[in-house]
Short mmCIF file of C-alpha atoms in Angstrom, two decimals:
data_model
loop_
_atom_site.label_atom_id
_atom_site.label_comp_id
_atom_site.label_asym_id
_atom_site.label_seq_id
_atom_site.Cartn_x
_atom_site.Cartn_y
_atom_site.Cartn_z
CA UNK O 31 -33.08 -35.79 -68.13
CA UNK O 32 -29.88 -37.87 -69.88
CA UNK O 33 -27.87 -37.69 -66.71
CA UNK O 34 -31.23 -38.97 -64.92
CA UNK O 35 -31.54 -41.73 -67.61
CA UNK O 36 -28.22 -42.33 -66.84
CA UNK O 37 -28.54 -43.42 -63.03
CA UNK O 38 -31.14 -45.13 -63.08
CA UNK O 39 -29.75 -47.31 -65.62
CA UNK O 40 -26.51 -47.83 -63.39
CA UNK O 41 -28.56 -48.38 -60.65
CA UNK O 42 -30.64 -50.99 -62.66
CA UNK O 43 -27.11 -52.68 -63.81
CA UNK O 44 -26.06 -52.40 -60.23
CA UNK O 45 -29.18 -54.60 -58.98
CA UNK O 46 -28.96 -56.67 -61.62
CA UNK O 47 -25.36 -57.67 -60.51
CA UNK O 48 -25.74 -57.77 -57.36
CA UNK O 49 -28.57 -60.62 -57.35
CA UNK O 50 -26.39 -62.39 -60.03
CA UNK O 51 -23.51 -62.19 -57.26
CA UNK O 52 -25.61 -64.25 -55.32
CA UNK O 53 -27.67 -66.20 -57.69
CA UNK O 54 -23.83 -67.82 -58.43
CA UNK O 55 -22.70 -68.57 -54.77
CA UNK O 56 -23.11 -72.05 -53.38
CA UNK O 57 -23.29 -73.13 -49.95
CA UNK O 58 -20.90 -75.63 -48.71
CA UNK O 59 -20.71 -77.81 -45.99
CA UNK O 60 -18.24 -79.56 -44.25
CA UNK O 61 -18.26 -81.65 -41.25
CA UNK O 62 -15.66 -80.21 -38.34
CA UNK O 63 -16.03 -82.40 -35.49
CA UNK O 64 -18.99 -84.64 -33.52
CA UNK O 65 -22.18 -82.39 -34.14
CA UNK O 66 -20.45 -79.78 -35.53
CA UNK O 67 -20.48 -78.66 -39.57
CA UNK O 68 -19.38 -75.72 -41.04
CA UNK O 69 -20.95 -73.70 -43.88
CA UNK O 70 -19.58 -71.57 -46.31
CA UNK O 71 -20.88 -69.09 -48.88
CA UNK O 72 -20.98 -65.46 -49.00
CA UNK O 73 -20.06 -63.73 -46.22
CA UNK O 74 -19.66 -65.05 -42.60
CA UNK O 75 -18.75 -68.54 -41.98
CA UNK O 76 -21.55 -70.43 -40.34
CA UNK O 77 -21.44 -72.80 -37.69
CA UNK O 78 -23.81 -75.72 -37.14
CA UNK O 79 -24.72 -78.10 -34.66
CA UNK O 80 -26.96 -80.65 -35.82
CA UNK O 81 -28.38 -83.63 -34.51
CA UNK O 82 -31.71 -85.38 -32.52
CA UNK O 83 -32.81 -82.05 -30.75
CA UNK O 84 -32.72 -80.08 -34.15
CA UNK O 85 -30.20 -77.45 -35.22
CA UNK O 86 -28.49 -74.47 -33.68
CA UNK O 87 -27.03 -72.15 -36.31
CA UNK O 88 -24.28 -69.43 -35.64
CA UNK O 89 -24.70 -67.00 -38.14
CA UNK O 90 -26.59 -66.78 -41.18
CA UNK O 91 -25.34 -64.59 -44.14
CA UNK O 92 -27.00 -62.31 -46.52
CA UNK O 93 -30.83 -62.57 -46.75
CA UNK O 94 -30.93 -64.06 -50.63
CA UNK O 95 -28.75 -67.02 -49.49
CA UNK O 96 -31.26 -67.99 -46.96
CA UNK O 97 -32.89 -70.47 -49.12
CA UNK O 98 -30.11 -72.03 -50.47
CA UNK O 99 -28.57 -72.18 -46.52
CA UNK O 100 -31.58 -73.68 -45.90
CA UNK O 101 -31.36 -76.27 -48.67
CA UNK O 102 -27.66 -77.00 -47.15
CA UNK O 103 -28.95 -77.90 -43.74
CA UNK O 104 -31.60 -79.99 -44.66
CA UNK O 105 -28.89 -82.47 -46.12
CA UNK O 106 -27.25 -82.32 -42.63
CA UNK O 107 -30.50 -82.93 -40.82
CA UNK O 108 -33.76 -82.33 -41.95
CA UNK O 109 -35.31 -80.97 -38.95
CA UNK O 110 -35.56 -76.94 -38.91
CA UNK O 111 -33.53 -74.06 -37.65
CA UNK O 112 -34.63 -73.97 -33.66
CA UNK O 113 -31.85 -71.58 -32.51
CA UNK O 114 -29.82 -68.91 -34.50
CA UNK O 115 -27.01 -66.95 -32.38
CA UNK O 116 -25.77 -64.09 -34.28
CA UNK O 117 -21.94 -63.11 -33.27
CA UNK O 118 -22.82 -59.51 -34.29
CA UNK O 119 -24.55 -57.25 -36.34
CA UNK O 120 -23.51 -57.08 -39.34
CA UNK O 121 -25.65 -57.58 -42.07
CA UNK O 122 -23.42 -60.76 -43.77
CA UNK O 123 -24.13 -62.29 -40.58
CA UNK O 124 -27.48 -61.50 -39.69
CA UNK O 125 -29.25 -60.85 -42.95
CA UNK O 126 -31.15 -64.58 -42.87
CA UNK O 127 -33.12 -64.17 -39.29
CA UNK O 128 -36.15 -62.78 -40.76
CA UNK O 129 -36.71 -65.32 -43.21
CA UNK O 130 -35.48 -68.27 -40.69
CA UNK O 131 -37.96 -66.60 -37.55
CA UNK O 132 -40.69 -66.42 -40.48
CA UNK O 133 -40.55 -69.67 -41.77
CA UNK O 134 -39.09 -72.14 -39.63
CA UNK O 135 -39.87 -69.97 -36.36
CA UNK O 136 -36.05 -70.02 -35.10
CA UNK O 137 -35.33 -68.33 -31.87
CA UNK O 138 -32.93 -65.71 -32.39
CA UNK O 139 -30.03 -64.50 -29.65
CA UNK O 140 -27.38 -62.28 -29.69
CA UNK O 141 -25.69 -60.17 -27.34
CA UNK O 142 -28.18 -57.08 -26.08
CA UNK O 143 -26.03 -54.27 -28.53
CA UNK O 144 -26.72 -56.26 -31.30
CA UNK O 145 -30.49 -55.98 -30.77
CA UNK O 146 -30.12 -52.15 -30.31
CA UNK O 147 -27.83 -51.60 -33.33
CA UNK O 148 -30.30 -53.56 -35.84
CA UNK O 149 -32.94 -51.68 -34.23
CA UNK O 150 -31.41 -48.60 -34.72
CA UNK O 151 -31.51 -49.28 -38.68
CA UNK O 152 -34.73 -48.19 -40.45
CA UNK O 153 -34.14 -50.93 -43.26
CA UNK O 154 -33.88 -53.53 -41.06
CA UNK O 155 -37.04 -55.87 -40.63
CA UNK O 156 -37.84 -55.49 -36.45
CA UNK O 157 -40.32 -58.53 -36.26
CA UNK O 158 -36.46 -60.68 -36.39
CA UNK O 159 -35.05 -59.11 -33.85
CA UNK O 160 -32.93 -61.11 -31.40
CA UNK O 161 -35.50 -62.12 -29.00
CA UNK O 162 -33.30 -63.61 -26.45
CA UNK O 163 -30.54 -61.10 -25.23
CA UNK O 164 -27.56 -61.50 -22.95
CA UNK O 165 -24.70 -59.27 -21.49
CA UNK O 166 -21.94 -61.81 -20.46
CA UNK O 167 -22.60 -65.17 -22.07
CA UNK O 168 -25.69 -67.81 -22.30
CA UNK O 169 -24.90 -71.76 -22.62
CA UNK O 170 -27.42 -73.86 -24.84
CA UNK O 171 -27.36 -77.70 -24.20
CA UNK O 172 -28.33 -78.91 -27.27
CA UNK O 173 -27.23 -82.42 -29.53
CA UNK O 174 -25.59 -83.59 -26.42
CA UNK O 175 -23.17 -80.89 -26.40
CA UNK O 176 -22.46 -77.51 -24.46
CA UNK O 177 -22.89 -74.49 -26.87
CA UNK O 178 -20.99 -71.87 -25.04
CA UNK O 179 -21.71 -68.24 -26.07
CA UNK O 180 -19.47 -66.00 -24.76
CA UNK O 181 -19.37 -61.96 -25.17
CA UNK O 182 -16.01 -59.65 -25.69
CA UNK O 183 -16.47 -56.27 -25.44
CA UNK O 184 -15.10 -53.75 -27.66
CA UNK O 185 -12.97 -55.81 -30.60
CA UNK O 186 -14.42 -56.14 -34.05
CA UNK O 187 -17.45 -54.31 -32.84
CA UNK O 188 -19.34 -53.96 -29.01
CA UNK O 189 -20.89 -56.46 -29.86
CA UNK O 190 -19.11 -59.86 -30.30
CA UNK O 191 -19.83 -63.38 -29.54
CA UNK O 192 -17.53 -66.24 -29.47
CA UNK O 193 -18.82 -69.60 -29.66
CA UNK O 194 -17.17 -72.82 -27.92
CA UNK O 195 -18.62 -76.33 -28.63
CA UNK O 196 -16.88 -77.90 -25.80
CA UNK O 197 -17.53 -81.49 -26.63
CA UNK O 198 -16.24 -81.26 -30.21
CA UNK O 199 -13.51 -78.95 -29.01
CA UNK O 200 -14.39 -76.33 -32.27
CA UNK O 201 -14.19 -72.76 -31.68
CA UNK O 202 -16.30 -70.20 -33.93
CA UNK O 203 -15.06 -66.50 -33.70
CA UNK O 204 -17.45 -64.72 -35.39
CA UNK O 205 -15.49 -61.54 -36.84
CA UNK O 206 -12.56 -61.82 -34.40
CA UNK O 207 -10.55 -63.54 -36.82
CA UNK O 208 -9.83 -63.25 -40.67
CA UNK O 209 -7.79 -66.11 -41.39
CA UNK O 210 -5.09 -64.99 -43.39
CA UNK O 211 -6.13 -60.99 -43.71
CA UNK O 212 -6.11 -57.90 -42.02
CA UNK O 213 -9.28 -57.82 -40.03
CA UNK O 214 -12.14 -55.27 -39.95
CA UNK O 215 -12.67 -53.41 -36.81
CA UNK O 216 -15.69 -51.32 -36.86
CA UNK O 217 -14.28 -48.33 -34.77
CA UNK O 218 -18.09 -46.90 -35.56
CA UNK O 219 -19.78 -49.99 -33.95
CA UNK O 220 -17.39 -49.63 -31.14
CA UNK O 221 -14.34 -51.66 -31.94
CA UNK O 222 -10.88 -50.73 -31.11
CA UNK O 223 -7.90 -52.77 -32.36
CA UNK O 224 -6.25 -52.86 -28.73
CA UNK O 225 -10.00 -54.43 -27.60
CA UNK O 226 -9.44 -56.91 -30.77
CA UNK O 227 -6.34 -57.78 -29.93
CA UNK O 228 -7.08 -58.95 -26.23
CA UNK O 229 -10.55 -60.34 -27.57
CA UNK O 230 -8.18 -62.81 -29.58
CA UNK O 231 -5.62 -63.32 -26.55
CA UNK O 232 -8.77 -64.67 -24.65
CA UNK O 233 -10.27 -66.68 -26.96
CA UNK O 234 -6.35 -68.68 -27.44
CA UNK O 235 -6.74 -68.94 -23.72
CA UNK O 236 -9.98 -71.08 -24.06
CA UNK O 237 -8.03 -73.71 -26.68
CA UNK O 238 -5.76 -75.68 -26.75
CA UNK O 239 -3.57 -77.14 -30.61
CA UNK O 240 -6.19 -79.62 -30.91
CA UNK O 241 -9.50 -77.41 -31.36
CA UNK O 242 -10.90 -76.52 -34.69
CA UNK O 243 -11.55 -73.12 -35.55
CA UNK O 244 -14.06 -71.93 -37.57
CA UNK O 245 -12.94 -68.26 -38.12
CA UNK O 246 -15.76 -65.16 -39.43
CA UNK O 247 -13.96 -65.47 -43.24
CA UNK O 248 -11.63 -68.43 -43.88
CA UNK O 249 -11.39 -71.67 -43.95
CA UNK O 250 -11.34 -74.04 -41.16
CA UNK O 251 -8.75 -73.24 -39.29
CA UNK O 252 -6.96 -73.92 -35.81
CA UNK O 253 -5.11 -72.74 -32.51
CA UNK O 254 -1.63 -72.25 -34.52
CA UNK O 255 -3.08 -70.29 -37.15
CA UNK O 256 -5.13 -67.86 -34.99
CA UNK O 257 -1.87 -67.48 -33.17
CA UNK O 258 -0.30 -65.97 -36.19
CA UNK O 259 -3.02 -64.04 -36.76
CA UNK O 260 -2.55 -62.25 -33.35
CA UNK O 261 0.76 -61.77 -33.58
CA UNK O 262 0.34 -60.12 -37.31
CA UNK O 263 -1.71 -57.57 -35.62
CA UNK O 264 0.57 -57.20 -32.26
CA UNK O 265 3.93 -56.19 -34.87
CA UNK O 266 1.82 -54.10 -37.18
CA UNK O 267 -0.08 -52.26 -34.33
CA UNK O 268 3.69 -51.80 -33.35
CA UNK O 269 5.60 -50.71 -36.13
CA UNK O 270 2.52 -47.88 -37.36
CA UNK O 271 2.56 -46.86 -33.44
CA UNK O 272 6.35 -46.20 -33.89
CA UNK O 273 5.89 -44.48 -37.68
CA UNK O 274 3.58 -42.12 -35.40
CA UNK O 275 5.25 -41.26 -32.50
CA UNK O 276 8.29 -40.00 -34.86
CA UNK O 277 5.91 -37.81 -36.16
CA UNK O 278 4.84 -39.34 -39.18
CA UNK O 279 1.38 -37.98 -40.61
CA UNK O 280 -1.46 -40.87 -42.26
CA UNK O 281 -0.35 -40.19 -45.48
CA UNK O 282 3.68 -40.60 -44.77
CA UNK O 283 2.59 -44.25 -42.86
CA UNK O 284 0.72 -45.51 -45.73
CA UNK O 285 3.20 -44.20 -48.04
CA UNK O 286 5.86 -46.09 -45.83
CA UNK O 287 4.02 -49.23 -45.86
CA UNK O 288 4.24 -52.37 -43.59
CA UNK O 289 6.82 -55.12 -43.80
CA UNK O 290 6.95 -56.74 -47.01
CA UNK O 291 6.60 -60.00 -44.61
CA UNK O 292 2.64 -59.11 -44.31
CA UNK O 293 2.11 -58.44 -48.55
CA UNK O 294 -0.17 -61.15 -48.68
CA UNK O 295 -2.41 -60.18 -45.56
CA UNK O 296 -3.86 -57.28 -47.81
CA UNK O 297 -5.39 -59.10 -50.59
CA UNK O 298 -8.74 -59.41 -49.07
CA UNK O 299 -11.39 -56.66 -48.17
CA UNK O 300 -8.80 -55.20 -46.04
CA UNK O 301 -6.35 -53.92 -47.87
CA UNK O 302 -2.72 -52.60 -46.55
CA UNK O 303 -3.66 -49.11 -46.94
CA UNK O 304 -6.98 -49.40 -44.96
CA UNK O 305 -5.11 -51.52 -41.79
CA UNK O 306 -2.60 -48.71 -41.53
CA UNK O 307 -5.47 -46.02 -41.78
CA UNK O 308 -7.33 -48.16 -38.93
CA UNK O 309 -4.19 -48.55 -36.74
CA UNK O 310 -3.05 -44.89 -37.22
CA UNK O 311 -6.04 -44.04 -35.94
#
């Protein structure tokens, strides 16, 4: 009965933290280009587009932040959220839809495996559900600019969207880039680090070194940057495949380590043991 006692007061202190964790972020915006602001908080970056037709949203954080996103936008524009795109399914980038469809009736898309992964999760609330799915892309002409969604298969997840405001020349990754830290590729949501890696090769294609990027976790960032961030991965990738194929076990690569050139790429969520343990495998 102690031990008993015992969880459910950790669990209690648990809650309690974790609503004070967001009770203490704030939402910040900042303008990137034309149309285009930028919102920052707790979890994904958002992207915004606001102007006479309304706002179009690309991603939306963690559900108890959805108010205070919502307070953010109305000091952009006050009209409501008419279009969300989610750039995949993770939860710190999907968790506002329900209370956005609820209670400003936003239209939500996303690529068609983000719809079946969310599905697929009993905790997940299935009346905010992407409504409008694609496979390849969908382009929303919106604010007087081109809102070009684009899908790449098989990078942080299977099921990432890129988003290119062409007017304003700003670029929104979603998860494909970590400015600055290892990345996360769900190899369980059907990343691969090889599809990453050519996921970010194609979006540098699409740029040019005056685009703004608004990266998944960041700050604003640009062509140069997201560059570096490629070829981080391309001479890690390398130097674990190498540590491998001379016969090196997991434990003998992380014990090995990566160049002390890349020390400050593990400080995030990411850590140097973790990237080796996902490129390893």
């Amino acid at each position: 009965m102690q031990k008993l006692r015992l969880l459910l007061l950790m669990f209690a202190i648990g809650g309690v933290q974790a609503q004070d964790r967001f009770a203490k972020v704030e939402i910040k915006a900042q303008h990137v280009s034309e149309s285009v602001h930028m919102l920052t908080g707790a979890g994904g970056n958002i992207g915004v587009s606001a102007g006479d037709d309304g706002i179009v949203i690309i991603d939306d954080q963690f559900a108890p932040l959805a108010e205070k996103i919502a307070a953010a936008l109305a000091n952009i524009n006050t009209s409501p959220v008419k279009y969300v795109v989610n750039t995949h399914y993770h939860g710190d980038h999907t968790g506002g839809n329900a209370w956005l469809k609820e209670l400003q009736d936003a239209t939500i898309l996303a690529h068609e495996n983000v719809r079946v992964r969310l599905a697929s999760k009993e905790d997940h609330k299935h009346s905010a559900l992407p409504v409008v799915t694609y496979e390849q892309g969908i382009k929303i002409h919106f604010n007087g600019e081109t809102i070009n969604v684009m899908h790449l298969p098989s990078g942080h997840t299977d099921s990432d969207s890129a988003v290119m405001f062409e007017k304003a020349n700003v670029l929104h990754t979603g998860d494909l880039f970590f400015k600055d830290r290892f990345p996360y590729v769900d190899i369980k949501g059907g990343g691969s680090v090889q599809g990453y890696m050519a996921s970010v090769q194609v979006l540098l294609n699409n740029i040019d070194e005056n685009s703004k990027v608004i990266p998944g976790h960041g700050s604003l960032s640009n062509k140069e940057e997201l560059q570096a961030f490629l070829d981080m991965m391309r001479a890690t990738s390398d130097q674990v495949g190498k540590m491998k194929a001379d016969g090196k076990t997991l434990e003998q690569a992380v014990a090995a380590g990566l160049d002390d050139k890349w020390a400050s790429w593990g400080t995030g969520w990411i850590n140097e043991e973790r990237w080796i343990t996902t490129l390893y495998q």
